[in-house]
Amino acid sequence: NLCDNAHWNNHHSFSFHRFWKRYCLLFFRIKTLFPPVLMFCRSLEELQSKIKSAREGKKLVFTNGCFDILHIGHVSYLQEAKACGDLLLVAVNSDASVKRLKGPERPLQNEKDRAEILSHLRSVDFTILFEEDTPLELIESISPDILVKGGDWSIDQIVGSEHVLKNGGEVKSLKFVDGRSTTNVVDKIKSLKS
């Protein structure tokens, strides 16, 4: 009868609520005991070790940049890069490399912070720093399946394209979000101070 059905529903709703409460409590305890592993790699050897098993049967996408002040242009670009394959490796210019490319006032954030911030993005699987002006040596060591670069670069202008194509990979040039750049953010902050 209706009364029995109501009693059954109330009883099982309560049981489910109690189960869900215990599940959430257990989940957060486990999460505390086993914090997430940051995929910020401090050396090429560490990177190769981490991606070896993760890469099996998957396509590795490679991109690089300074990523000084993270903004929506970066986030959109990295999401698009990740969508090109299965795993996304972001090579981050070291502080010395950024200074040579951007000038003595840059970077605004140190290399470790920039790499770790990126490693927390859902679209990014691995990050690594590189000291050179270009990531060619890193690309040749990793041999990604897909190499992507943001901006109006033609395929033949993208560093490492020759190596990737020679090894059967793909090279793509992705568009940046118009008007979104670290330089624009810095200029706006400077204008507010003046």
Tab-separated table of C-alpha atoms in Angstrom:
chain	number	residue	atom	x	y	z
A	1	ASN	CA	0.000	0.000	0.000
A	2	LEU	CA	0.905	3.684	-0.181
A	3	CYS	CA	1.975	3.872	3.450
A	4	ASP	CA	4.354	0.938	3.022
A	5	ASN	CA	5.807	2.488	-0.161
A	6	ALA	CA	6.349	5.814	1.579
A	7	HIS	CA	8.055	4.038	4.480
A	8	TRP	CA	10.279	2.063	2.039
A	9	ASN	CA	11.248	5.232	0.133
A	10	ASN	CA	12.035	7.175	3.302
A	11	HIS	CA	14.103	4.321	4.688
A	12	HIS	CA	16.147	3.860	1.501
A	13	SER	CA	16.564	7.593	0.881
A	14	PHE	CA	17.982	7.909	4.372
A	15	SER	CA	20.288	4.925	3.778
A	16	PHE	CA	21.556	6.424	0.558
A	17	HIS	CA	22.135	9.780	2.244
A	18	ARG	CA	24.102	8.058	4.999
A	19	PHE	CA	26.124	6.088	2.432
A	20	TRP	CA	26.878	9.230	0.409
A	21	LYS	CA	27.982	11.101	3.524
A	22	ARG	CA	30.380	8.296	4.463
A	23	TYR	CA	31.666	8.039	0.889
A	24	CYS	CA	32.460	11.772	0.768
A	25	LEU	CA	34.186	11.605	4.149
A	26	LEU	CA	36.309	8.645	2.989
A	27	PHE	CA	37.105	10.369	-0.309
A	28	PHE	CA	38.422	13.488	1.402
A	29	ARG	CA	40.466	11.417	3.841
A	30	ILE	CA	42.080	9.530	0.949
A	31	LYS	CA	42.658	12.804	-0.899
A	32	THR	CA	44.466	14.175	2.161
A	33	LEU	CA	46.612	11.053	2.532
A	34	PHE	CA	47.474	10.939	-1.176
A	35	PRO	CA	47.771	14.478	-2.552
A	36	PRO	CA	47.715	14.915	-6.359
A	37	VAL	CA	51.067	14.432	-8.094
A	38	LEU	CA	52.211	17.588	-9.834
A	39	MET	CA	53.575	16.814	-13.263
A	40	PHE	CA	56.190	19.570	-13.134
A	41	CYS	CA	59.347	17.736	-14.222
A	42	ARG	CA	62.688	19.108	-13.094
A	43	SER	CA	64.825	17.271	-15.648
A	44	LEU	CA	64.596	15.574	-19.030
A	45	GLU	CA	65.269	12.208	-17.370
A	46	GLU	CA	62.357	12.722	-14.951
A	47	LEU	CA	60.075	13.729	-17.826
A	48	GLN	CA	61.011	10.712	-19.933
A	49	SER	CA	60.394	8.434	-16.962
A	50	LYS	CA	56.941	9.915	-16.278
A	51	ILE	CA	55.683	9.930	-19.854
A	52	LYS	CA	56.996	6.498	-20.813
A	53	SER	CA	54.048	4.486	-19.501
A	54	ALA	CA	51.506	7.319	-19.809
A	55	ARG	CA	52.244	7.680	-23.512
A	56	GLU	CA	51.484	4.092	-24.531
A	57	GLY	CA	48.670	4.092	-27.094
A	58	LYS	CA	48.234	7.872	-26.767
A	59	LYS	CA	49.269	10.892	-28.777
A	60	LEU	CA	51.615	13.340	-27.065
A	61	VAL	CA	51.150	17.018	-27.914
A	62	PHE	CA	54.024	19.452	-27.368
A	63	THR	CA	53.949	23.234	-27.069
A	64	ASN	CA	56.103	25.861	-25.413
A	65	GLY	CA	56.099	29.432	-24.201
A	66	CYS	CA	56.917	31.887	-21.405
A	67	PHE	CA	53.430	31.954	-19.783
A	68	ASP	CA	54.464	34.857	-17.561
A	69	ILE	CA	51.030	36.096	-16.466
A	70	LEU	CA	48.420	33.437	-17.153
A	71	HIS	CA	45.364	34.880	-18.949
A	72	ILE	CA	42.342	33.647	-20.923
A	73	GLY	CA	44.345	33.595	-24.154
A	74	HIS	CA	46.755	31.085	-22.637
A	75	VAL	CA	43.969	28.934	-21.181
A	76	SER	CA	42.029	28.810	-24.477
A	77	TYR	CA	45.183	28.042	-26.435
A	78	LEU	CA	46.227	25.209	-24.105
A	79	GLN	CA	42.729	23.686	-24.219
A	80	GLU	CA	42.861	23.741	-28.023
A	81	ALA	CA	46.360	22.242	-27.979
A	82	LYS	CA	45.231	19.408	-25.672
A	83	ALA	CA	42.280	18.679	-27.982
A	84	CYS	CA	44.787	17.862	-30.749
A	85	GLY	CA	45.854	14.683	-28.932
A	86	ASP	CA	45.685	12.836	-25.618
A	87	LEU	CA	48.517	14.206	-23.456
A	88	LEU	CA	49.832	17.775	-23.394
A	89	LEU	CA	53.434	18.604	-22.534
A	90	VAL	CA	54.204	22.305	-22.041
A	91	ALA	CA	57.854	23.381	-22.154
A	92	VAL	CA	58.327	26.633	-20.211
A	93	ASN	CA	61.111	29.114	-20.922
A	94	SER	CA	63.462	29.522	-17.943
A	95	ASP	CA	63.941	32.967	-16.367
A	96	ALA	CA	67.222	33.485	-18.239
A	97	SER	CA	65.593	32.483	-21.522
A	98	VAL	CA	62.659	34.890	-20.968
A	99	LYS	CA	65.040	37.770	-20.222
A	100	ARG	CA	66.884	37.169	-23.488
A	101	LEU	CA	63.620	37.028	-25.451
A	102	LYS	CA	61.489	39.664	-23.684
A	103	GLY	CA	63.941	42.065	-22.033
A	104	PRO	CA	65.405	42.736	-18.565
A	105	GLU	CA	62.043	43.497	-16.879
A	106	ARG	CA	60.691	40.049	-17.602
A	107	PRO	CA	59.689	37.545	-16.370
A	108	LEU	CA	57.354	38.905	-13.706
A	109	GLN	CA	56.967	35.462	-12.125
A	110	ASN	CA	59.856	33.071	-11.542
A	111	GLU	CA	60.244	29.920	-13.632
A	112	LYS	CA	59.201	27.456	-10.916
A	113	ASP	CA	55.963	29.344	-10.215
A	114	ARG	CA	55.108	29.604	-13.917
A	115	ALA	CA	55.669	25.887	-14.507
A	116	GLU	CA	53.729	24.807	-11.401
A	117	ILE	CA	50.777	27.099	-12.157
A	118	LEU	CA	50.484	25.507	-15.607
A	119	SER	CA	50.715	22.008	-14.124
A	120	HIS	CA	47.474	22.686	-12.199
A	121	LEU	CA	45.468	23.342	-15.389
A	122	ARG	CA	43.199	20.469	-16.396
A	123	SER	CA	44.412	20.639	-20.004
A	124	VAL	CA	48.111	20.287	-19.062
A	125	ASP	CA	49.594	16.873	-18.271
A	126	PHE	CA	53.302	17.676	-17.983
A	127	THR	CA	55.481	20.775	-17.696
A	128	ILE	CA	59.240	21.165	-17.932
A	129	LEU	CA	61.637	24.111	-17.983
A	130	PHE	CA	64.186	24.690	-20.728
A	131	GLU	CA	67.166	27.058	-20.691
A	132	GLU	CA	67.715	27.520	-24.425
A	133	ASP	CA	66.099	30.202	-26.600
A	134	THR	CA	64.176	27.471	-28.451
A	135	PRO	CA	62.968	24.016	-27.347
A	136	LEU	CA	64.549	22.218	-30.342
A	137	GLU	CA	66.782	19.988	-28.199
A	138	LEU	CA	63.814	18.997	-26.047
A	139	ILE	CA	61.615	18.278	-29.083
A	140	GLU	CA	64.302	16.064	-30.597
A	141	SER	CA	64.678	14.170	-27.304
A	142	ILE	CA	60.936	13.618	-26.783
A	143	SER	CA	59.755	13.297	-30.416
A	144	PRO	CA	56.138	14.337	-29.771
A	145	ASP	CA	53.372	13.021	-32.004
A	146	ILE	CA	51.945	16.508	-32.487
A	147	LEU	CA	53.768	19.841	-32.277
A	148	VAL	CA	51.659	22.980	-31.897
A	149	LYS	CA	52.531	26.661	-31.704
A	150	GLY	CA	50.332	29.691	-31.131
A	151	GLY	CA	50.308	32.710	-33.402
A	152	ASP	CA	50.609	33.333	-37.115
A	153	TRP	CA	53.472	30.916	-37.681
A	154	SER	CA	53.678	28.948	-40.910
A	155	ILE	CA	54.464	25.259	-40.370
A	156	ASP	CA	58.027	25.549	-41.702
A	157	GLN	CA	58.753	28.413	-39.251
A	158	ILE	CA	57.824	26.399	-36.163
A	159	VAL	CA	60.922	25.214	-34.308
A	160	GLY	CA	61.159	21.434	-34.379
A	161	SER	CA	58.677	20.983	-37.239
A	162	GLU	CA	61.226	19.300	-39.492
A	163	HIS	CA	62.068	16.690	-36.837
A	164	VAL	CA	58.421	15.954	-35.966
A	165	LEU	CA	57.308	15.649	-39.596
A	166	LYS	CA	60.304	13.445	-40.427
A	167	ASN	CA	59.224	11.074	-37.656
A	168	GLY	CA	55.636	10.821	-38.926
A	169	GLY	CA	54.118	13.396	-36.590
A	170	GLU	CA	51.907	16.428	-37.176
A	171	VAL	CA	52.622	20.145	-36.835
A	172	LYS	CA	49.838	22.685	-36.260
A	173	SER	CA	49.653	26.452	-35.931
A	174	LEU	CA	46.876	27.543	-33.555
A	175	LYS	CA	45.367	31.025	-33.362
A	176	PHE	CA	45.749	33.135	-30.241
A	177	VAL	CA	42.761	34.976	-28.743
A	178	ASP	CA	42.823	38.505	-30.198
A	179	GLY	CA	43.883	41.240	-27.794
A	180	ARG	CA	44.899	38.837	-25.029
A	181	SER	CA	48.601	38.847	-24.145
A	182	THR	CA	50.881	39.252	-21.136
A	183	THR	CA	52.280	42.447	-22.685
A	184	ASN	CA	48.771	43.939	-22.824
A	185	VAL	CA	48.172	43.022	-19.172
A	186	VAL	CA	51.491	44.590	-18.120
A	187	ASP	CA	50.790	47.768	-20.121
A	188	LYS	CA	47.355	48.100	-18.511
A	189	ILE	CA	48.821	47.761	-15.006
A	190	LYS	CA	51.470	50.368	-15.818
A	191	SER	CA	48.820	52.771	-17.119
A	192	LEU	CA	46.832	52.412	-13.862
A	193	LYS	CA	49.908	53.292	-11.814
A	194	SER	CA	50.705	56.438	-13.826
